[in-house]
Amino acid sequence: MNEILSIILKDTYSLTSLKHRLRILQSYFLKTFFGEIETSVNMPLSPQDSNWLKSLPSSFYQKFNKDNIYNIFSGLEKIGTNTPILTMHLAFELNDTTLSQIGAFTRKTFDSPSLLLDIKVDPNLIAGTALSWKGVYRDYSLRAKLEQKRQELLEEFRKFLR
Amino acid sequence: MSSTQQTEVGYVVSSRDFLVYLDGLPTIKVNDMVESDTGLRGWVTSTFEDKIEVLMLDEGAIKPKQEFRRLTNRLGINVGDFLLGRAVNSLGVPIDGKGLLSRTKTNLNLELDREALGIESREFIANQFLTGITLIDTLIPLGRGQRELVLGDAHSGKTGFLIDIVVNQKNTGVICVLASIGKPAVVVRNLIDTLRLNKALDYNVIIATSSSEPPPLIFLTPKTAFTIAEYFQKKGKDVLLILDDLGSHAKIYREISLLSNKSPGRESYPGDMFYQHAHLLERAGNFLPEYGGGSITALPVIELSLSDFTTLIPTNLMSMTDGHLLFKAGLRSQGQTPAIDLSLSVSRVGRQTQDQMTNLLSTRVRQVLSAAADLETISRFSLELPPETQLILKRRELIMEILKQDPLTAIPKQIQAILLALPFTTFLQNKNRSFVEKYKVIISEAFLKHPQLIPITKSITKLKTDEELIKLLEAAGAVLAKLCP
């Protein structure tokens, strides 16, 4: 089970994409095993998703069969909820390239190969990021910096207005 | 990194009505406060290995995975003299429509759930708490710092009796804190209006949560009331605290406990029901000057169903208070106000605070009442009773009439003693109940205004025994006979 998850997590960095990928994988297998052959080939998938499915090694596909598919997916969901999650508040929405760059960086920094990012968009941050890790919330955003230097900034503005 | 940039957060794992479980928040403690990203506040009630239990104090939708931040302040309220004459809810938010409580920002913030002061801080209860009600002040006296349970049926006059006590504290320096727990909003409104009409609002603080508010908020009401009472006690004030009523408080706690999967015990109340009430009432008492010097006299109220006081909550409360006053709807319908059943009511502390003369007089009155109760059955069967028996029964009749007191009236302590001593004089020997009913007020006023009677009223404090008082009143018989033709 862990082996399957680690293959999936190799290039899956956020919680939402993990959930999304598990879902498409499950429906792919369900259609392959229990559906008609034609439909399994013509699944309506986005190019990124079908590329991802194609990128998975054939040994990966061999682990699944009609009998174990339900057990594997319910097991994966259970393990998936226990993986360490770093909540990241950002002022903008990430594109896939940046997400994988940040994901790879955080995994290296936190020394945790299965770490997942939970991206939350909060435009109030202005710029930068706020992180919450194991219940501790740290704000590295521009908003927090401005808040911190509020008095100094107001003082400067007053000087300027005079 | 400064503290403004680092906080603790938790995410909703599960929620059931007003009860929410969060994960995260690594250093959270019980009684800390958390706030959701939509501004809903919650109060941490217990912590588990992997999650914490939060009771929501604001109503609103809770979503899975919703973020909660730890607030810097713990569960508490701002206290100060500005609370006098005001009505607030259990979080200290004014509910009387009179605007902001205080404009100063540096108010004293006290935690709601405080451990009661220990034995080293307590002082012997030596001063009587005067209520202005004859029956209480003479026969079931209360001490300053005592906890006396008020229990009785619905419509037995409990609330009226409590309002009388509060109104009678005018100009005595006593601060009254009234907690109205989960009552309809209109009841609270009426209470405020009654106090205002009687000019009694200035020394009162009302803490009220209406039955439509979230249960955790109602549950906190008595804690808030005690916190406010403690503030005034620490300033050396004598405080009267009324908790109306702890029965609904217990029901709210049962609701919360059942929702949070605590195993139900007797009558489905949780196992720590006794603790919850004892923990509260333990905060009342009379305190040494080093600890503020004031006192908190607590009158918890509980409503009984069908006069049955043997159920869990009333018996619990009886065992954690220093006595109880039992009200009966039957007595009230017979015209006895306050409708207190004397034989079933007790004060375990008050007697030590009474002066010797009143103490002896009340013993004498009690003897008559108990002797009359014994003789009552016999008197029903025999037409010819010996004169001694007749006298006892007559005295009982007169005493019971004297003990009746109209709502919103106060009788000074000296007059109470005089009235209760009168049935033992020859003046009332041949008078009946209707005579007392007719002339009770005139006699009371005469002892306050009549030049020949005032010296008796003034000399009462110097008397040592009740016999001396009866002797003095015997001499005043002629004057009284003239006043009551």
XYZ file of C-alpha atoms in Angstrom:
647
model
C 0.000 0.000 0.000
C 2.744 2.427 1.074
C 4.620 1.611 -2.098
C 1.614 2.585 -4.228
C 1.178 5.810 -2.296
C 4.843 6.729 -2.570
C 4.695 6.266 -6.359
C 1.667 8.542 -6.523
C 3.224 11.080 -4.149
C 6.417 11.254 -6.174
C 5.103 14.112 -8.286
C 1.919 14.979 -6.342
C 2.559 17.857 -4.010
C -0.769 19.224 -2.826
C -3.629 17.729 -0.898
C -6.165 18.711 -3.548
C -4.165 17.164 -6.368
C -3.668 13.968 -4.332
C -7.430 13.690 -3.894
C -8.023 14.481 -7.546
C -5.460 11.951 -8.771
C -6.746 9.204 -6.483
C -10.196 9.830 -7.891
C -9.200 9.639 -11.552
C -7.038 6.622 -10.878
C -9.904 4.865 -9.164
C -12.368 5.623 -11.938
C -9.792 4.519 -14.517
C -9.377 1.143 -12.820
C -13.092 0.720 -12.218
C -13.768 1.325 -15.882
C -10.939 -0.930 -16.950
C -11.951 -3.816 -14.726
C -15.708 -3.545 -14.693
C -16.652 -1.286 -17.603
C -16.588 -1.756 -21.347
C -13.184 -1.774 -22.993
C -13.963 1.098 -25.383
C -14.906 3.552 -22.640
C -11.752 2.858 -20.635
C -9.683 4.112 -23.505
C -11.858 7.157 -24.177
C -12.040 8.491 -20.646
C -12.688 12.277 -20.724
C -9.465 13.434 -19.108
C -7.516 16.663 -19.280
C -4.123 16.391 -21.052
C -2.279 16.800 -17.709
C -4.267 13.981 -16.158
C -3.797 11.576 -19.046
C -0.114 12.463 -19.170
C 0.143 11.648 -15.503
C -1.657 8.314 -15.946
C 0.701 7.470 -18.796
C 3.738 8.446 -16.750
C 3.005 5.807 -14.112
C 5.201 2.680 -14.531
C 3.609 -0.526 -15.806
C 4.672 -2.333 -12.612
C 2.387 0.095 -10.801
C -0.628 -0.980 -12.873
C 0.141 -4.630 -12.275
C -0.479 -4.225 -8.555
C -4.202 -3.723 -9.143
C -6.789 -6.355 -9.972
C -10.550 -6.847 -9.746
C -10.350 -8.291 -6.223
C -8.121 -5.808 -4.425
C -9.124 -2.495 -6.024
C -11.688 -1.418 -3.403
C -9.447 -2.416 -0.498
C -6.464 -0.587 -1.940
C -8.344 2.664 -2.465
C -9.989 2.712 0.942
C -6.553 1.978 2.432
C -4.950 4.748 0.384
C -7.512 7.252 1.589
C -6.816 6.293 5.194
C -3.045 6.630 4.822
C -3.491 9.784 2.765
C -5.214 11.548 5.663
C -2.295 10.704 7.957
C 0.445 12.156 5.751
C 2.063 15.312 7.156
C 0.358 18.426 5.801
C 1.840 21.893 5.569
C -0.904 24.486 5.176
C 0.285 27.307 2.981
C -1.654 30.555 2.732
C -0.850 32.439 -0.456
C -2.077 35.656 -1.984
C -2.394 34.107 -5.469
C -3.232 30.794 -7.082
C -0.277 28.571 -7.956
C 0.256 27.085 -11.384
C 1.429 23.490 -11.704
C 5.075 24.290 -12.362
C 5.406 26.566 -9.331
C 3.496 24.089 -7.200
C 5.895 21.286 -8.052
C 8.883 23.558 -7.489
C 7.604 24.673 -4.072
C 6.514 21.110 -3.269
C 9.928 19.662 -4.058
C 11.601 22.442 -2.066
C 9.461 21.966 1.038
C 9.921 18.194 0.959
C 13.645 18.728 0.898
C 13.570 21.388 3.622
C 11.269 19.475 5.938
C 13.074 16.220 5.074
C 9.776 14.457 4.576
C 9.281 12.744 1.180
C 5.519 12.355 1.655
C 4.790 15.933 2.778
C 1.719 17.482 1.205
C 0.831 21.120 0.770
C -2.625 22.400 1.576
C -2.832 25.596 -0.447
C -5.253 28.255 0.729
C -5.693 31.470 -1.202
C -6.025 34.592 0.902
C -5.529 37.845 -1.070
C -5.384 39.801 2.218
C -1.805 38.601 2.655
C -0.789 41.005 -0.179
C 2.390 39.048 -0.889
C 4.556 36.365 0.676
C 3.140 33.410 2.558
C 1.826 32.255 5.899
C 2.479 28.687 6.959
C 0.854 26.462 9.479
C 2.653 23.305 10.508
C 1.461 20.977 13.269
C -0.903 23.611 14.650
C 1.613 26.480 14.698
C 0.818 29.363 12.403
C 3.609 31.637 11.217
C 2.980 34.633 9.102
C 5.761 35.591 6.685
C 3.515 37.735 4.531
C 3.807 41.369 3.599
C 0.669 42.070 5.616
C 2.364 40.835 8.795
C 5.508 42.851 8.064
C 3.423 45.977 7.512
C 1.508 45.259 10.709
C 4.789 44.907 12.557
C 6.131 48.208 11.284
C 2.791 49.976 11.456
C 3.926 52.688 13.879
C 7.135 53.428 11.988
C 5.293 53.582 8.668
C 2.608 55.895 10.043
C 5.329 58.090 11.470
C 7.055 58.256 8.080
C 3.803 59.086 6.335
C 3.112 61.852 8.824
C 6.543 63.306 8.194
C 5.899 63.164 4.474
C 2.530 64.886 4.812
C 4.046 67.721 6.809
C 9.719 36.381 15.202
C 7.330 38.544 17.169
C 4.189 37.204 18.785
C 1.956 39.045 16.316
C 3.259 36.853 13.559
C 3.025 33.510 15.288
C -0.169 31.976 16.542
C -1.576 28.526 16.928
C -4.213 27.146 14.643
C -6.434 24.103 14.595
C -8.699 22.573 12.011
C -12.196 21.186 12.485
C -12.130 17.393 12.661
C -15.778 16.923 13.540
C -18.668 18.954 14.867
C -21.995 18.245 16.482
C -24.314 21.225 16.974
C -22.386 23.653 19.228
C -19.662 21.116 19.993
C -16.561 21.143 17.781
C -13.437 18.995 17.790
C -10.206 20.506 16.463
C -6.774 19.129 15.739
C -3.589 21.185 15.893
C -3.222 23.896 18.578
C -0.237 22.150 20.267
C -0.053 24.151 23.509
C -3.736 24.900 24.086
C -5.128 24.632 27.619
C -8.609 24.165 29.038
C -10.512 27.487 29.267
C -8.487 29.029 26.418
C -10.485 30.700 23.679
C -10.338 30.059 19.944
C -11.848 31.951 17.050
C -12.769 30.740 13.586
C -11.810 32.579 10.400
C -15.441 33.766 10.261
C -15.220 35.287 13.734
C -17.080 32.647 15.754
C -15.664 32.223 19.251
C -15.276 28.928 21.049
C -14.226 27.875 24.529
C -11.866 24.917 25.051
C -13.437 22.513 27.547
C -11.177 19.490 27.343
C -8.076 18.280 25.567
C -7.404 14.804 24.214
C -4.212 13.284 22.847
C -5.078 14.037 19.223
C -7.815 16.667 19.410
C -9.438 19.293 21.592
C -13.077 19.810 22.485
C -14.509 23.282 21.930
C -17.918 24.631 22.888
C -19.065 27.349 20.512
C -20.189 30.569 22.160
C -21.428 32.146 18.935
C -23.915 30.645 16.569
C -22.915 30.016 12.971
C -22.076 27.366 10.415
C -18.979 25.252 11.024
C -17.334 23.631 8.021
C -15.034 20.612 7.959
C -11.359 21.602 8.015
C -12.285 25.171 9.004
C -9.414 27.036 10.592
C -9.560 28.193 14.228
C -6.970 30.470 15.788
C -6.052 30.617 19.427
C -6.970 33.925 21.043
C -4.590 35.671 23.397
C -7.175 36.138 26.159
C -8.645 33.269 28.117
C -12.291 32.831 29.052
C -13.002 35.907 31.164
C -14.911 39.169 31.469
C -14.110 42.792 32.097
C -15.195 43.825 35.547
C -15.505 47.156 37.298
C -17.920 49.404 39.139
C -19.431 50.290 35.777
C -21.367 47.009 35.988
C -23.643 48.381 38.715
C -27.135 49.044 37.462
C -26.453 47.132 34.255
C -27.575 43.867 32.705
C -25.007 41.806 30.822
C -24.858 38.339 29.303
C -22.406 35.692 30.442
C -19.590 37.137 28.310
C -20.077 40.612 29.726
C -21.867 42.058 26.703
C -24.535 44.578 27.774
C -28.082 43.454 26.986
C -30.079 46.322 28.482
C -29.746 48.675 25.529
C -27.929 51.328 27.574
C -24.861 51.301 25.366
C -21.211 50.652 26.144
C -20.271 49.447 29.602
C -17.091 51.444 29.958
C -15.022 53.693 27.772
C -11.710 52.961 29.420
C -9.667 50.315 27.712
C -7.621 49.169 30.701
C -10.318 47.262 32.497
C -9.647 44.444 34.887
C -10.207 41.148 33.111
C -10.998 38.249 35.431
C -11.090 34.597 34.446
C -14.503 32.994 34.743
C -13.513 29.558 35.956
C -11.490 30.268 39.054
C -10.599 27.876 41.829
C -12.411 28.809 45.066
C -10.265 30.395 47.787
C -8.992 27.932 50.388
C -9.696 27.616 54.087
C -6.860 30.004 54.985
C -8.835 32.850 53.414
C -12.120 32.185 55.204
C -13.461 33.923 58.262
C -16.055 32.734 60.797
C -19.496 33.934 59.737
C -20.497 36.278 62.549
C -22.703 38.925 60.975
C -26.338 38.420 60.193
C -27.598 39.009 56.673
C -30.790 40.988 57.236
C -33.502 40.420 54.678
C -36.253 42.584 56.205
C -38.498 39.537 56.231
C -39.621 38.575 59.746
C -39.808 34.853 59.124
C -36.253 34.700 57.794
C -34.507 37.129 60.121
C -35.933 35.598 63.288
C -36.616 31.904 62.683
C -34.306 30.913 59.787
C -31.634 33.622 59.994
C -28.981 33.953 57.301
C -25.352 34.894 57.884
C -23.214 37.071 55.627
C -21.285 34.558 53.531
C -23.778 31.742 53.947
C -25.079 29.588 51.112
C -28.797 28.979 51.473
C -30.714 26.954 48.913
C -34.113 28.291 47.882
C -36.242 25.462 46.581
C -39.904 25.102 45.837
C -42.670 24.430 43.353
C -43.398 26.647 40.408
C -45.602 29.596 41.478
C -44.752 29.255 45.136
C -43.442 32.812 45.346
C -39.684 32.154 45.166
C -38.912 34.920 42.692
C -41.084 37.437 44.536
C -39.333 36.548 47.790
C -35.914 37.013 46.186
C -36.901 40.372 44.694
C -38.095 41.440 48.184
C -34.716 40.568 49.660
C -32.917 42.477 46.893
C -35.139 45.549 47.244
C -34.700 45.475 51.046
C -30.922 45.778 50.634
C -31.370 49.419 49.616
C -29.057 51.749 51.596
C -27.317 48.841 53.354
C -24.195 48.867 51.158
C -24.867 45.323 49.983
C -24.231 44.681 46.283
C -26.686 42.288 44.655
C -25.676 40.090 41.735
C -28.593 38.376 40.038
C -27.968 35.532 37.626
C -30.929 34.601 35.488
C -30.050 31.282 33.892
C -31.848 30.320 30.687
C -35.117 32.110 31.422
C -37.325 33.672 28.748
C -36.182 37.169 27.740
C -39.475 38.687 28.952
C -38.828 37.432 32.515
C -35.486 39.224 32.542
C -37.142 42.369 31.197
C -39.759 42.250 33.988
C -37.062 41.753 36.612
C -35.136 44.814 35.417
C -38.337 46.879 35.348
C -39.393 45.812 38.852
C -35.996 46.730 40.247
C -36.005 50.066 38.439
C -39.483 50.945 39.711
C -38.353 50.195 43.256
C -35.189 52.260 42.731
C -33.102 49.177 43.432
C -31.166 48.969 40.180
C -28.205 51.076 41.293
C -26.685 48.425 43.550
C -27.566 45.517 41.285
C -25.748 43.659 38.538
C -27.898 41.396 36.406
C -26.342 38.560 34.429
C -28.905 37.003 32.153
C -28.925 34.485 29.355
C -32.207 33.745 27.701
C -33.407 30.265 26.882
C -32.893 30.908 23.151
C -29.143 31.470 23.474
C -26.503 28.766 22.768
C -26.292 26.266 25.661
C -22.576 26.938 26.382
C -23.417 30.599 26.977
C -26.213 29.669 29.391
C -23.891 27.222 31.134
C -21.396 30.023 31.845
C -23.956 32.359 33.489
C -23.364 31.335 37.145
C -19.589 31.395 36.606
C -19.825 34.967 35.329
C -22.060 35.889 38.262
C -19.521 34.517 40.740
C -16.665 36.315 38.977
C -18.519 39.633 39.264
C -19.462 38.894 42.894
C -15.802 38.132 43.672
C -14.740 41.474 42.190
C -16.992 43.342 44.637
C -16.089 41.003 47.520
C -12.394 41.767 46.938
C -13.224 45.434 47.364
C -14.558 44.621 50.829
C -18.239 44.677 49.882
C -20.891 42.314 51.146
C -22.429 40.713 48.104
C -25.724 38.898 47.732
C -25.630 36.457 44.839
C -28.805 34.883 43.509
C -28.583 32.018 41.006
C -31.992 31.528 39.397
C -32.070 28.664 38.785
C -29.520 25.867 39.029
C -32.049 23.303 37.815
C -31.962 24.714 34.295
C -28.181 25.059 34.627
C -27.992 21.330 35.379
C -30.217 20.524 32.408
C -28.018 22.588 30.098
C -24.928 20.818 31.401
C -26.659 17.472 30.853
C -27.360 18.489 27.251
C -23.731 19.476 26.680
C -22.401 16.304 28.323
C -24.674 13.945 26.435
C -23.692 15.632 23.190
C -20.005 15.177 23.970
C -20.503 11.443 24.603
C -19.936 11.537 28.371
C -21.602 8.558 29.946
C -24.896 9.459 31.598
C -25.468 8.644 35.258
C -28.483 9.150 37.505
C -31.343 10.908 35.689
C -28.950 11.051 32.709
C -26.855 13.736 34.401
C -23.083 13.300 33.896
C -20.868 11.997 36.680
C -19.339 15.398 37.396
C -22.677 17.140 37.946
C -22.058 17.383 41.694
C -18.566 18.759 41.080
C -19.884 21.444 38.732
C -22.272 22.848 41.353
C -19.984 22.365 44.355
C -17.138 24.027 42.432
C -19.407 27.043 41.961
C -20.932 27.329 45.426
C -17.561 26.853 47.097
C -16.689 30.339 45.832
C -19.178 31.918 48.271
C -18.200 32.686 51.844
C -16.952 35.244 54.326
C -13.359 36.288 53.683
C -10.498 37.632 55.777
C -9.352 41.236 55.259
C -6.146 40.014 53.523
C -8.372 38.459 50.858
C -10.543 41.515 50.356
C -12.617 41.260 53.495
C -16.043 41.117 51.873
C -18.504 38.289 51.772
C -20.558 36.486 49.176
C -23.934 35.266 50.397
C -25.229 32.840 47.791
C -28.863 31.952 47.290
C -29.047 29.240 44.628
C -32.592 28.565 43.485
C -34.079 25.338 42.237
C -37.566 24.639 41.038
C -39.120 21.375 42.163
C -41.702 19.346 40.359
C -44.624 18.265 42.565
C -42.774 19.317 45.740
C -40.402 16.389 45.327
C -37.055 17.427 46.753
C -35.586 13.923 46.799
C -34.394 13.977 43.180
C -30.706 14.224 42.258
C -30.112 17.949 41.768
C -32.080 19.224 44.829
C -30.406 16.670 47.143
C -26.986 17.495 45.679
C -27.548 21.186 46.281
C -28.910 20.605 49.785
C -25.719 18.785 50.689
C -23.465 21.565 49.411
C -25.303 24.510 50.985
C -25.599 25.639 54.609
C -29.351 25.188 54.755
C -32.427 25.539 52.641
C -35.760 27.329 52.457
C -38.562 25.128 51.178
C -41.373 26.984 49.418
C -44.746 25.326 48.926
C -47.404 26.335 46.429
C -50.045 24.967 48.823
C -49.017 27.357 51.578
C -49.093 30.264 49.179
C -52.622 29.438 48.082
C -53.589 29.406 51.785
C -52.421 33.000 51.932
C -49.078 32.504 53.607
C -46.447 34.780 52.103
C -43.577 34.006 52.037
C -44.810 30.439 51.535
C -41.927 28.833 53.432
C -42.496 25.508 55.148
C -40.909 26.216 58.556
C -40.675 22.607 59.655
C -38.744 21.553 56.543
C -36.503 24.620 56.234
C -33.199 25.035 58.008
C -30.290 27.438 58.350
C -27.113 25.822 59.649
C -25.074 29.004 59.946
C -27.444 31.878 60.628
C -28.206 31.081 64.277
C -24.629 31.863 65.324
C -24.987 35.378 63.896
C -28.160 36.296 65.776
C -28.047 38.317 68.984
C -28.848 36.411 72.164
C -32.257 37.943 72.729
C -33.551 37.182 69.206
C -32.055 33.726 69.460
C -33.941 32.969 72.672
C -37.117 34.491 71.274
C -36.914 32.402 68.129
C -36.384 29.260 70.235
C -39.498 30.152 72.209
C -41.496 30.697 69.007
C -40.228 27.427 67.539
C -41.243 25.584 70.711
C -44.772 26.952 70.429
C -44.960 25.992 66.756
C -43.749 22.442 67.314
C -45.928 21.945 70.399
C -48.925 23.201 68.423
C -48.115 20.816 65.588
C -48.158 17.925 68.090
C -51.429 19.077 69.641
C -53.169 19.793 66.367
C -54.307 16.196 65.816
C -55.713 15.922 69.329
C -57.507 19.240 69.010
C -59.481 17.905 66.078
C -61.077 15.170 68.202
C -61.857 16.884 71.496
C -64.256 19.748 71.891
C -63.107 20.736 75.386
C -59.376 21.428 75.424
C -57.384 22.279 78.532
C -56.588 26.030 78.721
C -52.805 25.446 78.244
C -53.450 23.611 74.986
C -55.834 26.306 73.836
C -53.206 28.940 74.615
C -50.546 27.150 72.594
C -52.858 26.751 69.612
C -53.919 30.377 69.813
C -50.308 31.572 70.021
C -49.463 29.515 66.985
C -52.327 31.120 65.110
C -51.144 34.618 66.087
C -47.502 33.865 65.280
C -48.384 32.509 61.839
C -50.366 35.686 61.155
C -47.456 37.862 62.265
C -45.098 35.919 60.019
C -47.207 36.714 56.966
C -45.643 39.604 55.138
C -46.790 41.468 52.072
C -44.482 41.601 49.046
C -42.078 44.550 48.812
C -42.246 45.369 52.524
C -39.342 45.490 54.928
C -39.684 45.184 58.689
C -36.800 46.512 60.806
C -35.066 43.989 63.048
C -36.330 45.525 66.320
C -39.940 45.549 65.130
C -39.612 41.901 64.071
C -38.622 40.976 67.638
C -41.403 43.088 69.147
C -44.062 41.563 66.892
C -42.964 38.017 67.668
C -42.845 38.703 71.415
C -46.349 40.209 71.506
C -48.251 36.855 71.412
C -46.577 36.046 74.733
C -47.998 39.187 76.420
C -51.439 39.619 77.980
C -52.226 42.276 75.346
C -52.741 39.630 72.651
C -53.950 36.943 75.088
C -57.607 37.344 74.204
C -57.215 38.593 70.659
C -57.687 36.462 67.592
C -56.048 36.145 64.198
C -58.147 38.801 62.480
C -57.157 41.329 65.160
C -53.503 40.786 64.363
C -54.223 40.936 60.650
C -56.015 44.265 61.108
C -53.615 45.993 63.502
C -50.231 44.485 62.602
C -49.150 47.456 60.497
C -50.469 50.014 63.018
C -48.582 48.336 65.857
C -45.365 48.211 63.802
C -45.617 51.889 62.951
C -46.466 52.835 66.538
C -43.237 51.285 67.785
C -41.356 53.481 65.325
C -43.282 56.734 65.849
C -45.247 56.793 69.120
C -43.299 58.800 71.748
C -44.208 56.343 74.523
C -43.192 53.287 72.515
C -40.002 54.511 70.833
C -37.915 54.000 74.045
C -38.827 50.268 73.936
C -37.709 49.974 70.310
C -34.449 51.734 71.112
C -33.704 49.631 74.188
C -34.034 46.302 72.363
C -30.365 46.065 71.437
C -29.424 46.199 75.133
C -31.722 43.356 76.182
C -30.171 40.024 77.113
C -33.179 37.694 77.183
C -36.563 37.422 75.533
C -38.228 37.537 78.929
C -36.957 41.091 79.464
C -38.557 42.059 76.153
C -41.869 40.424 77.020
C -41.809 42.260 80.375
C -41.191 45.582 78.604
C -44.032 44.941 76.153
C -46.348 43.944 78.978
C -45.935 47.481 80.314
C -46.825 48.940 76.902
C -50.111 47.020 76.795
C -52.200 50.006 77.834
C -50.771 52.262 75.111
C -51.341 49.546 72.502
C -54.908 48.947 73.659
C -55.643 52.632 73.034
C -54.118 52.448 69.530
C -56.053 49.328 68.591
C -59.644 49.874 69.706
